[in-house]
C-alpha positions as a printed Julia matrix, in Angstrom:
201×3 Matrix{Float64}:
  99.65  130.78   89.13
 100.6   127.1    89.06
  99.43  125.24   92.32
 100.64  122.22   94.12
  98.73  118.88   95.42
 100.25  116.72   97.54
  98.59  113.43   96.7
  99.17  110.81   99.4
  98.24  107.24   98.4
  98.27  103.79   99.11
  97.05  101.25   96.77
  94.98   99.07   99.23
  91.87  101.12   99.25
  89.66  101.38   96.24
  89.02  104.81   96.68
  91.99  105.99   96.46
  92.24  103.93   93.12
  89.01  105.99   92.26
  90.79  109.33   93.41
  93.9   108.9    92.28
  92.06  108.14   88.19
  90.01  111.07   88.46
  92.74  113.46   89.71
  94.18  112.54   86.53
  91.32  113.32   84.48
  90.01  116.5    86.42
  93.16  118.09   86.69
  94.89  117.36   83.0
  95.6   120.93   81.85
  95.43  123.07   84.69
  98.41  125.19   86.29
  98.47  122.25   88.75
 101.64  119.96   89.74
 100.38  116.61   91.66
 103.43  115.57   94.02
 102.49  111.57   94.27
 103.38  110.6    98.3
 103.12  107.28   98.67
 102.02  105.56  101.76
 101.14  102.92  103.95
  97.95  103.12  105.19
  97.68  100.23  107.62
 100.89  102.3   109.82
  98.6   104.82  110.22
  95.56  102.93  111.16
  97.68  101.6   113.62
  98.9   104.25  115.08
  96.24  107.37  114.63
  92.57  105.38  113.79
  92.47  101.75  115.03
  88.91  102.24  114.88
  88.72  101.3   111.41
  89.84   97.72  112.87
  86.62   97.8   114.74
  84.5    98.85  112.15
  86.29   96.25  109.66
  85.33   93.08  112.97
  81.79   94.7   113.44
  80.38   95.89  110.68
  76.92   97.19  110.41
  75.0    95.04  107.62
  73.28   97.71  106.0
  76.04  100.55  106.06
  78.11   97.66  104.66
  75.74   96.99  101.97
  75.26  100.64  100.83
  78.97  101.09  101.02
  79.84   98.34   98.32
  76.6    99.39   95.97
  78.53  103.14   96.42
  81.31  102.11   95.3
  79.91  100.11   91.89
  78.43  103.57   91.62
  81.6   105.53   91.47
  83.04  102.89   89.77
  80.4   103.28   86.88
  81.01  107.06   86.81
  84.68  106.75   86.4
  84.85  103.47   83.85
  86.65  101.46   86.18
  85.79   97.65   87.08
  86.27   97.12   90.83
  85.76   94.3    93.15
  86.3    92.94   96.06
  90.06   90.69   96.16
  89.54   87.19   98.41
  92.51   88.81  100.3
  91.65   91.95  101.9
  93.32   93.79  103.39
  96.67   93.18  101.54
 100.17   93.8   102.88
 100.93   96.46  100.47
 104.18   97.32  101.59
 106.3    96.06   98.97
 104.63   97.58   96.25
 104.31  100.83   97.96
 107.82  100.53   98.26
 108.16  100.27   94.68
 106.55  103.26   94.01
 109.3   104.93   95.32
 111.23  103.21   92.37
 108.77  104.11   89.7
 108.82  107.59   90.9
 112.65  107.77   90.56
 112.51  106.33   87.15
 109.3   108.45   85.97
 106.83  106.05   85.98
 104.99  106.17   88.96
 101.82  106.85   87.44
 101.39  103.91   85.28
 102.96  101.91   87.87
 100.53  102.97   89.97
  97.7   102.26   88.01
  98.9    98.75   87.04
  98.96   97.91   90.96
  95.82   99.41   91.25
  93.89   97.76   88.25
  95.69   94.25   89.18
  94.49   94.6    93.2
  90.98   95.78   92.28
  90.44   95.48   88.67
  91.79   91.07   88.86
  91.22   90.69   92.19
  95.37   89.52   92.51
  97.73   89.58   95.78
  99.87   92.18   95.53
 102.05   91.02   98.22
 103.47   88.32   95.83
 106.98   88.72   94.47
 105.33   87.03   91.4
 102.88   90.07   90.67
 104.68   92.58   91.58
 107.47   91.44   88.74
 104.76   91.15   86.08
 103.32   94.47   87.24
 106.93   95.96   86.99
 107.88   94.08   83.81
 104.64   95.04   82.0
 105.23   99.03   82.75
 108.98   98.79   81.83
 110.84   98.81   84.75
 113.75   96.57   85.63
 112.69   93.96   87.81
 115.97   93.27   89.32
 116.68   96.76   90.24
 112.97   97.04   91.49
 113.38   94.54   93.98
 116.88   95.09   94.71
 115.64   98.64   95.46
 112.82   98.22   97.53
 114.67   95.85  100.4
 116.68   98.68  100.56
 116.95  100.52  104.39
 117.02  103.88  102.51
 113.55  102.71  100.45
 112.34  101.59  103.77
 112.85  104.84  105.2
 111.4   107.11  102.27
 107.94  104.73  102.95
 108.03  105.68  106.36
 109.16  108.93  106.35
 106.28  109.9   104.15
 103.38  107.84  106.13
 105.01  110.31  109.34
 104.49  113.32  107.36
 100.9   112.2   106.84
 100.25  112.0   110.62
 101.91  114.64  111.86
  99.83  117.24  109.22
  96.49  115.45  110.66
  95.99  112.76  108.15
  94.42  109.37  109.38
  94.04  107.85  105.91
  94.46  106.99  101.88
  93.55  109.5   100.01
  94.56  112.71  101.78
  95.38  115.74   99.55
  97.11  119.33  100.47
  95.92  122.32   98.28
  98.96  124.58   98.38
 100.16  124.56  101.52
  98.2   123.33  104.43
  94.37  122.95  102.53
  93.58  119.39  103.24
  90.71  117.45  101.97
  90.18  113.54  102.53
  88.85  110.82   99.81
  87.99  110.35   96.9
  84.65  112.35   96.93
  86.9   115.73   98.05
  88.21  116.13   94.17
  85.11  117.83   93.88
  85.52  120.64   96.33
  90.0   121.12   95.43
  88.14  121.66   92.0
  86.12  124.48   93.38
  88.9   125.95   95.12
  90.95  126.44   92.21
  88.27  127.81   90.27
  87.43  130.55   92.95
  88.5   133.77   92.06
C-alpha cells in the first residue's frame, strides 16, 4: 500500500527545517509519496494563533532558554548547524513563492533546503532579491523565470490557496503533516509517531 503525506512548510521556522531533513531521511524507501505544500506561516498566525505574537513580545526567560538549548539538541541529532538570523522573523513570502517554481520544475527539494540552510545554516535575509537569485542560481533554476514567476497573481494565489487549506483542516502552524487522509500531526518531533503509524499492522 503506498501512503500519502501532505507536508506543509514554510521556511521561517527552524523546525520545520529540522522536519522537513528528517522526513527525508526517515521516510527514503518506504511506500510513501510526500506532497510538499508550501506555506506562509505568518498568514496563519495572523489569522488562527496571534498568540504566538504574544509569546514572541513576552517571553518567559527560562522556557526561552530551554527552547534554544532544544533546538542545538535536535540540531546535533540531525547534523545540521542552526542559529539564530539577526532578522527574525523574515518576510518569507517571496521565497515561499518560489517554491511553487521549484516544484513545477522538480526541484523543490533542494530548493528548499538551500533556503533553509542559507536562513538558518548563514544566518542570511531571505527576503532579498539578492539571495534568493544565488539560492536559485546555485540549485539550477532560471533566475529570470523565477522571479518573473513568483510576482505572478496566479503564484500569489497558489501561496494562498494552500496557507487556506491549512486553516480550514485545523492547522495553526509550520510543520503540519496529513497521514492519508485526515491524520494530522504537528512539528517536527511528530515524525516519530507518522513513523509508528505506518509501521502498525
Amino acid at each position: 500500500m503506498t501512503h500519502r503525506l501532505e507536508f506543509y512548510f514554510d521556511c521561517s521556522s527552524p523546525w520545520t527545517y529540522l522536519a522537513f531533513e528528517r522526513a527525508l531521511v526517515m521516510f527514503d524507501g518506504d511506500d510513501l509519496e510526500i506532497r510538499w505544500k508550501p506555506i506562509l506561516v505568518g498568514g496563519i498566525f495572523n489569522t488562527v494563533n496571534p498568540g504566538v505574537y504574544e509569546t514572541r513580545a513576552n517571553p518567559v526567560p527560562a522556557k526561552l532558554t530551554y527552547m534554544h538549548k532544544d533546538l542545538q539538541d535536535w540540531a546535533r541529532v540531525t547534523g545540521l548547524n542552526i542559529g539564530w538570523p539577526p532578522v527574525f522573523p523574515v518576510n518569507s513570502v517571496k521565497a515561499m513563492r518560489g517554491a511553487f517554481f521549484a516544484l513545477e520544475h522538480d526541484a523543490l527539494v533542494p530548493y528548499a533546503q538551500a533556503v533553509f540552510r542559507r536562513y538558518w545554516g548563514e544566518l542570511a535575509d531571505i527576503s532579498q532579491d539578492d539571495e534568493l537569485r544565488s539560492i536559485v542560481t546555485g540549485v539550477g533554476l532560471d533566475e529570470d523565470a523565477f522571479f518573473s514567476a513568483i510576482a505572478t497573481q496566479q503564484c500569489k494565489d497558489k501561496l494562498r490557496a494552500t496557507t487556506d487549506e491549512l486553516m480550514q483542516r485545523g492547522g495553526f502552524g509550520s510543520p503540519t503533516m496529513f497521514l492519508d487522509g485526515d491524520d494530522m500531526y504537528f512539528g517536527n518531533d511528530r515524525l516519530e509517531l507518522i513513523r509508528a503509524r505506518l509501521d502498525r499492522p
